[in-house]
XYZ file of C-alpha atoms in Angstrom:
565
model
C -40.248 37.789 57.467
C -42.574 37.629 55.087
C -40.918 39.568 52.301
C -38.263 36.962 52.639
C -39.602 34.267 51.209
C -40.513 35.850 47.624
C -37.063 37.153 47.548
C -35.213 34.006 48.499
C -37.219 32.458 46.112
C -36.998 35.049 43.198
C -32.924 34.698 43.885
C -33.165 31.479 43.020
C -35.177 31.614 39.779
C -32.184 34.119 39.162
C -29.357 31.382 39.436
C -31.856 28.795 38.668
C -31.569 31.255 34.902
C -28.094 31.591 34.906
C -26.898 28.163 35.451
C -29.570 25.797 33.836
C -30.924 25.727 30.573
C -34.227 26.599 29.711
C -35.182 25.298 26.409
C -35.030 21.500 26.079
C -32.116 19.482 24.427
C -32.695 18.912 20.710
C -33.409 15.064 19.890
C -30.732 14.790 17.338
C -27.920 16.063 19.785
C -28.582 12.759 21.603
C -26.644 11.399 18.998
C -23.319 12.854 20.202
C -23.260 10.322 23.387
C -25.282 6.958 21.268
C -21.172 6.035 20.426
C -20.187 5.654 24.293
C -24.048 4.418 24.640
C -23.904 2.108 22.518
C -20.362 0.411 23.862
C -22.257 0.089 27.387
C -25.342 -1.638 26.398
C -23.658 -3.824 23.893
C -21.004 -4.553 26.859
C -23.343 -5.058 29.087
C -25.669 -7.352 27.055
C -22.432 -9.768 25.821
C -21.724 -9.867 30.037
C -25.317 -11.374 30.546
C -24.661 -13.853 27.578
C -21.636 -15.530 29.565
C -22.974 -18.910 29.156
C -23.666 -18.658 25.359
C -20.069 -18.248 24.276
C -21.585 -19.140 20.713
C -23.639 -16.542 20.380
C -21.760 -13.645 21.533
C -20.668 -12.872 18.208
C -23.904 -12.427 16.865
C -24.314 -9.501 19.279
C -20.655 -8.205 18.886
C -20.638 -7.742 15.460
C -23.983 -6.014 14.904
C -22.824 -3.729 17.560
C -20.079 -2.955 16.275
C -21.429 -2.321 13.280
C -23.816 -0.135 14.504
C -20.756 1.852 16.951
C -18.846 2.706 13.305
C -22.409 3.690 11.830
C -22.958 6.382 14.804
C -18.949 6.973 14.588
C -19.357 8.199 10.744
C -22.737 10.010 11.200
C -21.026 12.212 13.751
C -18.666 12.761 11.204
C -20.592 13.951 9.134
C -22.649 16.678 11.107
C -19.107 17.856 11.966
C -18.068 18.506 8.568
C -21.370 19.942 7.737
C -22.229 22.227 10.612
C -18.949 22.646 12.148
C -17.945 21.700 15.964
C -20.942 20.454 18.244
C -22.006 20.371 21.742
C -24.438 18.793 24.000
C -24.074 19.952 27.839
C -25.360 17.124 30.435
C -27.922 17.557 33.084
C -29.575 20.889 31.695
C -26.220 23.005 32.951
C -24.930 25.944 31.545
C -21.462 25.718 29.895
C -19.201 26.116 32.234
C -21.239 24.470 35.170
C -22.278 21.095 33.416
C -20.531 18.164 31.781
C -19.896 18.458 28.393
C -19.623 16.327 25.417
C -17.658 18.731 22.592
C -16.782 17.333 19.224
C -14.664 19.116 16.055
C -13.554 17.592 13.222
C -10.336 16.574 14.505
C -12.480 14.744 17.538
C -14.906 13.426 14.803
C -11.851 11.930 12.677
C -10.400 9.786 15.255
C -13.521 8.508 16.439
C -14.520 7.335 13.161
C -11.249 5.722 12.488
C -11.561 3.945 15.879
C -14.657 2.344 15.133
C -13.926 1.649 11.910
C -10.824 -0.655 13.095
C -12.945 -1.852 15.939
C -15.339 -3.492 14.095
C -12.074 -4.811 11.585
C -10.716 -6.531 15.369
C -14.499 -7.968 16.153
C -14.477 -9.768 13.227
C -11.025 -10.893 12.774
C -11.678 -12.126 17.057
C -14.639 -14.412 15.585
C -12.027 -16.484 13.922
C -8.710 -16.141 16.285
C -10.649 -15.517 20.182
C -11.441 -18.822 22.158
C -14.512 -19.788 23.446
C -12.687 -19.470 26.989
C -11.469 -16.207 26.426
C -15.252 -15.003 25.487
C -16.592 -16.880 28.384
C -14.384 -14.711 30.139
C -15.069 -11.179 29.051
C -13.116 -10.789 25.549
C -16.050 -9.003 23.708
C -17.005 -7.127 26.598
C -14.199 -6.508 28.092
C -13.028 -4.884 23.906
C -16.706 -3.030 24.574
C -15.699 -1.706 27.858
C -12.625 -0.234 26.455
C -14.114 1.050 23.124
C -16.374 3.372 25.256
C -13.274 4.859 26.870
C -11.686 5.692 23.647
C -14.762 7.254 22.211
C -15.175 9.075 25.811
C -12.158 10.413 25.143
C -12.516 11.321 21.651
C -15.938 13.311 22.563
C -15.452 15.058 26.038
C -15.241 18.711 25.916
C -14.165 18.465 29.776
C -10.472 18.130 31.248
C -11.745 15.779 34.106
C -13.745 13.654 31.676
C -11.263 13.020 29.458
C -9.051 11.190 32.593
C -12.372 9.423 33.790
C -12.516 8.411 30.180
C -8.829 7.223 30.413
C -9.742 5.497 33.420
C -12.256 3.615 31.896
C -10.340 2.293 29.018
C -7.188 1.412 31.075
C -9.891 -0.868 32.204
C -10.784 -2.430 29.712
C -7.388 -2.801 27.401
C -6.094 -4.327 31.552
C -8.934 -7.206 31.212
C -7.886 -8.005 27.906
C -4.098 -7.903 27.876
C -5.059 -10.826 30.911
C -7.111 -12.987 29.060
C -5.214 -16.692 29.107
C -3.947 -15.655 32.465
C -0.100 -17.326 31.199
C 2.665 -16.008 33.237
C 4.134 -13.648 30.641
C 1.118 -11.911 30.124
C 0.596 -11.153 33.755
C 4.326 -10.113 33.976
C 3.441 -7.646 30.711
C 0.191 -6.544 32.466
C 1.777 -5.654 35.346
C 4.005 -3.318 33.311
C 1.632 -2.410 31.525
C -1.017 -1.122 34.310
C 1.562 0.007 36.576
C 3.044 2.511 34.127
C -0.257 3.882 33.127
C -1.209 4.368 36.108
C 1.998 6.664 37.361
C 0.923 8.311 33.630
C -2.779 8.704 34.890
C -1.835 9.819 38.760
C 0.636 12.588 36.982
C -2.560 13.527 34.652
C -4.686 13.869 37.927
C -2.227 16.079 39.700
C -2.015 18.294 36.475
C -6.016 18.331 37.051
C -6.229 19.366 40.253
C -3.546 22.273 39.671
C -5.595 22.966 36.654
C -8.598 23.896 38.625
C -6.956 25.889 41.476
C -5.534 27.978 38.804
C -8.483 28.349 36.601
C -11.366 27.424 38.606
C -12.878 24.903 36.083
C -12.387 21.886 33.834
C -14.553 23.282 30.810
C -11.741 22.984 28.027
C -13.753 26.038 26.425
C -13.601 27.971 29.245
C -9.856 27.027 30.244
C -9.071 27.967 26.553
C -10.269 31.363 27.579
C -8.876 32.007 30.709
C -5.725 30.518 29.941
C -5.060 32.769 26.626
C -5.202 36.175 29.191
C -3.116 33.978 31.725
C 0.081 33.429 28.995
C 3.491 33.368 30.072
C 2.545 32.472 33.771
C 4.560 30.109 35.343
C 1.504 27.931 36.813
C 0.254 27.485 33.576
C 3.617 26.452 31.853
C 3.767 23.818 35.175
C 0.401 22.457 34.407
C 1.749 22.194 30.120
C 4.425 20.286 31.373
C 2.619 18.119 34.421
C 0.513 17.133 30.684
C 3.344 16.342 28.507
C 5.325 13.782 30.747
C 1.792 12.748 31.570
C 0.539 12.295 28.071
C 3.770 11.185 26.848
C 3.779 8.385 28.851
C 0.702 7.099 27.292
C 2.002 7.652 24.147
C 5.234 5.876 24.726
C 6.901 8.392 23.495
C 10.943 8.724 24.157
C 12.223 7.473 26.960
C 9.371 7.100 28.881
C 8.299 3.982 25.769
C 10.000 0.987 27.531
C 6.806 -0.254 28.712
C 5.054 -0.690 25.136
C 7.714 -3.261 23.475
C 7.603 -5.053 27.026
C 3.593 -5.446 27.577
C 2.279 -5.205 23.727
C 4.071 -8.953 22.963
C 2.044 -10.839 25.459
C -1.456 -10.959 24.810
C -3.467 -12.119 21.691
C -2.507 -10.294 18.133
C -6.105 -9.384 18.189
C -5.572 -7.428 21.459
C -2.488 -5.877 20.443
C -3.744 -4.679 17.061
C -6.383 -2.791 19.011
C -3.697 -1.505 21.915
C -1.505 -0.200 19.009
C -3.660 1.083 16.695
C -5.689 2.984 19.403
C -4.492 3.515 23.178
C -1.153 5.733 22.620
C -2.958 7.350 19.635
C -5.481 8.866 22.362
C -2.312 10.080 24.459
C -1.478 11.906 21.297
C -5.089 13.241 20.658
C -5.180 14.519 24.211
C -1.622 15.634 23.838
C -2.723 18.097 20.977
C -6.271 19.114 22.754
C -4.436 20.140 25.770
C -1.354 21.727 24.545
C -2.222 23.024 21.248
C -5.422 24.541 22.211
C -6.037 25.034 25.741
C -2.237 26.360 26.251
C -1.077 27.512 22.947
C 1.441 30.123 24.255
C 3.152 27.370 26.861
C 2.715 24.894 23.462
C 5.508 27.803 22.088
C 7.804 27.307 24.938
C 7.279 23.712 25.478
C 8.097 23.305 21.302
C 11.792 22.420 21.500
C 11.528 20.022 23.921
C 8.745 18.229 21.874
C 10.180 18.251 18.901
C 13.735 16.146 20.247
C 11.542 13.917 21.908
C 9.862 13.315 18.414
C 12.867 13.453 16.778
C 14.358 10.654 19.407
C 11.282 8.463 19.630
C 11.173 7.955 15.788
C 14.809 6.903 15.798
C 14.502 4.769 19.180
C 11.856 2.872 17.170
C 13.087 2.749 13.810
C 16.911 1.503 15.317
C 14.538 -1.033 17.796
C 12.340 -2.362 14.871
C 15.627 -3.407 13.087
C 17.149 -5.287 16.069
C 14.516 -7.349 16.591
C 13.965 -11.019 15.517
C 10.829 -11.445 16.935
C 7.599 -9.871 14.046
C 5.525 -8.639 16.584
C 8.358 -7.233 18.921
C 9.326 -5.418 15.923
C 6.497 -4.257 15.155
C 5.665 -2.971 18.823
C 8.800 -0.624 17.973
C 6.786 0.333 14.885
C 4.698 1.802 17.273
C 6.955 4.071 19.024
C 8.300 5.009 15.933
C 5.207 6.159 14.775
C 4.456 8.109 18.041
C 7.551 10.114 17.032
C 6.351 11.201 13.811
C 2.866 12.251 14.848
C 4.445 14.387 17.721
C 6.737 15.869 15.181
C 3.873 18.047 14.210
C 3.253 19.445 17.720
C 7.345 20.347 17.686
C 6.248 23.227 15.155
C 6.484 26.979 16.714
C 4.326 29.023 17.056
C 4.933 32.662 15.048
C 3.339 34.742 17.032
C 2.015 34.990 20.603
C -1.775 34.697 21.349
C -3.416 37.995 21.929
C -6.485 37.838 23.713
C -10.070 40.047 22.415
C -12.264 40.762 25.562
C -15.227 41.252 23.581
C -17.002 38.078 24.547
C -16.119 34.561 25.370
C -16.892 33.348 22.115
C -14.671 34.127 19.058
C -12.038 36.084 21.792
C -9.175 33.789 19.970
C -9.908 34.788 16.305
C -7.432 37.878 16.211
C -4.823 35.020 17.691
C -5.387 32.340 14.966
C -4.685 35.020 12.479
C -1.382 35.413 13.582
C -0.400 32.119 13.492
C 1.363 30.757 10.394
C 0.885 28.184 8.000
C 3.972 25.838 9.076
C 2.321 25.173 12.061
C -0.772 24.213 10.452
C 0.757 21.811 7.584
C 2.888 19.974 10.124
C -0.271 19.672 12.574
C -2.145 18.751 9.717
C 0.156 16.236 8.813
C -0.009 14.853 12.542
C -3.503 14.250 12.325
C -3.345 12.282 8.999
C -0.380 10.118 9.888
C -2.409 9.976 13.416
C -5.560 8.138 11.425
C -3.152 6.251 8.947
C -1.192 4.948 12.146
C -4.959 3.808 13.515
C -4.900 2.082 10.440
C -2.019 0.927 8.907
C -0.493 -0.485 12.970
C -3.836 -2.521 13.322
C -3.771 -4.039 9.827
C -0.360 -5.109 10.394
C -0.788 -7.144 14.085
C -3.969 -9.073 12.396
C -1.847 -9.773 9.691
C 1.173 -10.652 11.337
C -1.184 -12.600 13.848
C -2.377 -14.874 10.729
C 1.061 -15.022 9.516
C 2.400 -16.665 12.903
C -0.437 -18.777 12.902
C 0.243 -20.164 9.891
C 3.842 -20.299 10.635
C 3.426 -22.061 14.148
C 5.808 -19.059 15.530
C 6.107 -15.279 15.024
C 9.893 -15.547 15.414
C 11.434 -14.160 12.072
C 13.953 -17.294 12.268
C 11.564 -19.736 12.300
C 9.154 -18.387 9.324
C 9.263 -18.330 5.535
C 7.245 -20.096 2.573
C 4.602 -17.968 3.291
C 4.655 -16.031 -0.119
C 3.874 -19.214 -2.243
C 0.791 -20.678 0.596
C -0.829 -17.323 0.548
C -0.257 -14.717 -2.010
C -3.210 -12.879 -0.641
C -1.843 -12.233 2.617
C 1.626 -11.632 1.422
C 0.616 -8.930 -0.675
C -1.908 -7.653 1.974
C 1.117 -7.668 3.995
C 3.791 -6.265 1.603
C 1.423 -3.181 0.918
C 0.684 -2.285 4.978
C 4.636 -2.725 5.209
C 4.700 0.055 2.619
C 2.586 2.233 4.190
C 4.597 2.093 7.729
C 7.658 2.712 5.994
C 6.435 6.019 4.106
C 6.597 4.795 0.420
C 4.617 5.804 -2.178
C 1.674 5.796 -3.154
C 0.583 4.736 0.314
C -1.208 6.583 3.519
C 1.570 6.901 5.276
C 3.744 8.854 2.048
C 1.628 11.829 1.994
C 1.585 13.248 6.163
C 5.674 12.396 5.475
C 5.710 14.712 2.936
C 3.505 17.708 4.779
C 5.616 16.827 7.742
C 8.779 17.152 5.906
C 7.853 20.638 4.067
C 6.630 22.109 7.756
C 9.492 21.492 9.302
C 11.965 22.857 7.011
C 9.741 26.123 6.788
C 10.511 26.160 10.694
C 14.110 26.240 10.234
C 13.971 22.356 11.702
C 15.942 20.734 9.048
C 17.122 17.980 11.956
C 13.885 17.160 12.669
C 12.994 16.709 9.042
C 16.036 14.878 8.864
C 14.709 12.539 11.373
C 11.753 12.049 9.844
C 13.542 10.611 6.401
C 16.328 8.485 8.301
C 14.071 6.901 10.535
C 11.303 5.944 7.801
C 14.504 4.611 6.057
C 15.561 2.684 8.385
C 12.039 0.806 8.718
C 11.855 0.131 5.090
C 14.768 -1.748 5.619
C 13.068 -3.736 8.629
C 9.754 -3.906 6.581
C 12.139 -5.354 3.657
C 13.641 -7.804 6.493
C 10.241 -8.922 7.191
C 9.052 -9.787 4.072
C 12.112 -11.286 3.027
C 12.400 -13.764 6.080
C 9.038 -14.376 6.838
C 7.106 -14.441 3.190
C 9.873 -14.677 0.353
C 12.440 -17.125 1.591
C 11.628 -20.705 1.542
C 10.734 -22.508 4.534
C 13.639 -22.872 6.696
C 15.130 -26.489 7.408
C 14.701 -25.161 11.032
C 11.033 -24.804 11.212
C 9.259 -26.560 13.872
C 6.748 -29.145 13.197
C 3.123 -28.020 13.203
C 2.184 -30.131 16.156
C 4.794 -28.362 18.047
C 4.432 -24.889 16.445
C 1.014 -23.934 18.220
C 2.958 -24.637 21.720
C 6.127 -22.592 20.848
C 3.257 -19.520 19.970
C 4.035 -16.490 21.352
C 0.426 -16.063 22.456
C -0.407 -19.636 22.624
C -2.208 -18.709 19.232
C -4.037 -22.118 17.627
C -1.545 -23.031 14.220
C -3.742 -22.844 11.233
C -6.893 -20.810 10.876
C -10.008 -23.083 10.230
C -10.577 -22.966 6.054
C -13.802 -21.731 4.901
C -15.887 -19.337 7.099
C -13.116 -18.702 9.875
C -10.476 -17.997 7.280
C -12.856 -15.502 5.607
C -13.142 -13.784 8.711
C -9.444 -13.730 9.313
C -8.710 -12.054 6.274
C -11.960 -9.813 5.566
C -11.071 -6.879 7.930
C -7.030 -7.123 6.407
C -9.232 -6.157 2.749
C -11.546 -3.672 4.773
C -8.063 -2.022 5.976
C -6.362 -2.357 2.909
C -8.641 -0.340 0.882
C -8.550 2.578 3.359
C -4.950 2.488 3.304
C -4.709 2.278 -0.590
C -7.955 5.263 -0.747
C -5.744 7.373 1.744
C -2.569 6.951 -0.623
C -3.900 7.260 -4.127
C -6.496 9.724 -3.730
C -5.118 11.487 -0.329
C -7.313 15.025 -0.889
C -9.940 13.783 0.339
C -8.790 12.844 3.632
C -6.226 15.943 3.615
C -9.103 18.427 3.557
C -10.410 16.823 6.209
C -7.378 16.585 8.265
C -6.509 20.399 6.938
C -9.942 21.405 8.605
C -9.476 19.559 11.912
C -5.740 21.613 12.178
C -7.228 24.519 11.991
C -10.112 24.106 13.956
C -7.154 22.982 17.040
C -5.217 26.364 16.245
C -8.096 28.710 15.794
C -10.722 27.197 18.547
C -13.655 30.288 18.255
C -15.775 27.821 16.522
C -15.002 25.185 19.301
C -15.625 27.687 22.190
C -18.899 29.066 19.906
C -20.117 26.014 20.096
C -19.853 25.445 23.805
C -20.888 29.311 24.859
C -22.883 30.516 21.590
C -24.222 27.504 20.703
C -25.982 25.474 23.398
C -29.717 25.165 23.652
């Protein structure tokens, strides 16, 4: 008996070695969780200010401010030192929680704070003191820490807490003004995530039985000597109709044109420009890198539900009559063309080292081809121009109804000769959704375009070029009714415009300081979109680096088993 104590107790030291850390957790990788920080104090401090409606965007804004500042520094220890990890609790990789970041990661977070902090500042002018009395700023706050969440969480079961958490948030603020349509949107709206996040759970759980753990590093592992195995190809396809749901991508969209037309245009700026673009993000993490031999099988199927959604979209945009019902269809169409970079095949099948568990995928990424890389890389820059370019238009078209007294295409027009600022502000972001040179959203087109013909897709590029026709003919419709035509003898009187609002919007912004703030953030997002166009290397090296950091992950999975403290 009383050897047994020393033993017991040197086992322990044993696992104690194996499973925890031993060297403390370097200051500056605190900064990977300050973003999802950051969105919970700054929530949780606007909550406490409830009474002080006036006030609340004195907080807001500096925090949001200070959530894009953290976004880009990330950004820029990615691109410097590569892909970076911070493991929670002191636990060994794959026993702890991790919080994993690449460049492609690092990309969209930066983008999503950057058009975060463009929606707090248009909100100062267009949100009501009732709807911040009633959680607008930190209720956006709550949801913002989801999206980053997602954006940084190296772990499968994470990344649905993470959805969890901003399916939240976006639900209190698509019910702010409590009117009857936006309940009956709401409704549609949380019900139909939720079926998407229950299927996401189940893929979870059967994740784990098969694997025995949630690490995406470790999965990415196991799962490249498990290829071709029928549970795994389940669990790739419990993850696409999942994640496809979020996206909205064909047919399982109906739910965005029906919920995203309720709420503010605030709201829905931020629901377009960044909820289904995280169903895509995961959509890429999960398939493209976790389960790249499935991602070969699964290809086909992905690429006619790209090729569909961009035409469901495109044909939707041009039957509506309402701007921001059309431009909900923008949406989907975009959704279409991002996912037409996952359609791309893979050349060759992964073959797995067994040297070590990091670097075990380099001999894989070397077989894979360069199609598959333009096209992805194309994804991830329309991705970030989408961010963009869908959030610039809603605050836009949100000013435009406002100034209009309706955001029904019949009812609108003069607006070209009241503000020339805004119609050009608006004429270029309906240049960049519709692909045309020499905006953001020409250049992915064009990568997208090349990759798919290399892959013997020439339907899917053909999808591509039809579809982005057909919305330059409802960005053209747009314009024309709603900014170059003269006022229509139809148009309702400004007294009763604000009432016939879609959103119950107020008619015309405040002049002076509230005006500014309505149209700052369009100039903020203009400039990226113009940078992104006219000078696209930049941002294409970038996006070129995140691709192949997705198809060859040993840098990922060094980071997470050769590089943690």
């Amino acid at each position: 008996m009383e050897a047994t104590g020393p033993t017991v107790e040197h086992s322990l030291e044993m696992l104690k070695a194996e499973a925890m850390l031993t060297a403390p957790v370097a200051a500056s990788d605190y900064l990977i969780v300050l973003p999802v920080l950051v969105c919970f104090l700054f929530g949780a401090g606007i909550l406490m200010m409830r009474k002080r409606v006036d006030r609340q965007a004195y907080v807001a804004i500096p925090g949001l401010v200070l959530l894009f500042a953290l976004d880009v520094a990330v950004l820029v220890k990615v691109a410097a030192e590569g892909p970076w990890t911070m493991m929670m609790g002191g636990w060994k990789p794959p026993f702890g929680i991790a919080f994993t970041i690449d460049m492609m990661g690092a990309l969209f977070l930066a983008v999503s704070g950057f058009v975060a902090l463009a929606c707090g500042i248009y909100a100062v002018a267009s949100v009501s003191p009732t709807e911040r009395r009633y959680g607008f700023f930190p209720f956006m706050f709550l949801m913002m820490g989801g999206v980053s969440g997602a954006f940084l969480t190296g772990d499968v079961f994470n990344l649905y807490v993470w959805f969890e958490v901003l399916l939240i948030g976006s639900f209190g603020l698509l019910i702010l003004g409590s009117r009857h349509e936006q309940l009956d949107g709401a409704t549609k709206y949380c019900f139909l995530n939720l079926v998407g996040t229950t299927l996401f759970l189940i893929a979870t759980g059967y994740l784990y039985g098969v694997f025995g753990t949630l690490n995406m590093a470790d999965i990415a592992i196991k799962a490249a000597a498990m290829q071709n195995d029928s549970a795994v190809y389940t669990i790739g396809a419990l993850y696409l109709a999942s994640l496809s749901l979020k996206a909205a991508a064909f047919p399982l969209h109906f739910w965005l044109p029906a919920s995203y037309h309720t709420p503010r245009f605030v709201v829905s700026a931020l629901f377009a420009g960044l909820l289904t673009k995280v169903g895509v993000y995961a959509l890429i993490r999960l398939l493209l890198m976790l389960f790249p031999a499935e991602h070969a099988g699964l290809a086909p199927v992905i690429g006619w539900i790209a090729g569909l959604t961009m035409m469901v979209g495109a044909l939707g945009a041009l039957a509506q009559s309402d701007l921001r019902r059309l431009l909900n269809y923008t949406v989907v169409s975009g959704i279409g063309t991002i996912m037409a970079g996952l359609a791309l095949p893979q050349v060759a099948a992964v073959m797995v080292a067994q040297a070590g568990p990091a670097g075990e995928l380099a001999a894989a990424a070397a077989t894979q081809a360069g199609a598959l890389q333009t096209g992805l890389s194309g994804s991830i820059y329309y991705a970030l121009h989408s961010i963009v370019v869908m959030t610039a238009l809603y605050l836009t078209a949100g000013v435009a109804s406002s100034l209009a007294g309706s955001s029904s295409l019949a009812l609108m027009g003069g607006l070209w000769r009241r503000t020339p600022l805004l119609a050009a502000l608006m004429l270029v972001f309906l240049f960049a959704v519709s692909g045309l040179p020499p905006f953001s959203g020409f250049w992915p087109k064009v990568a997208l375009v090349r990759a798919t013909i290399v892959a013997d897709m020439p339907w899917l590029a053909a999808a591509i070029l039809v579809s982005g026709f057909l919305l330059t003919v409802a960005s053209a419709r747009v314009f024309a009714l709603a900014f170059w035509r003269p006022v229509p003898e139809t148009d309702i009187p400004a007294s009763a415009g604000a009432a016939s609002s879609p959103a119950g919007h107020p008619a015309v912004p405040a002049p002076g300081l509230y005006g500014a703030m309505s149209l700052l953030p369009l100039l903020g997002l203009a400039v990226f979109v113009l940078a992104a166009g006219v000078w696209p290397e930049w941002l294409a090296r970038l996006t070129d680096v995140a691709a192949a950091g997705v198809i060859d992950p040993s840098a990922y999975l060094s980071s997470v088993f050769g590089g943690a403290p």
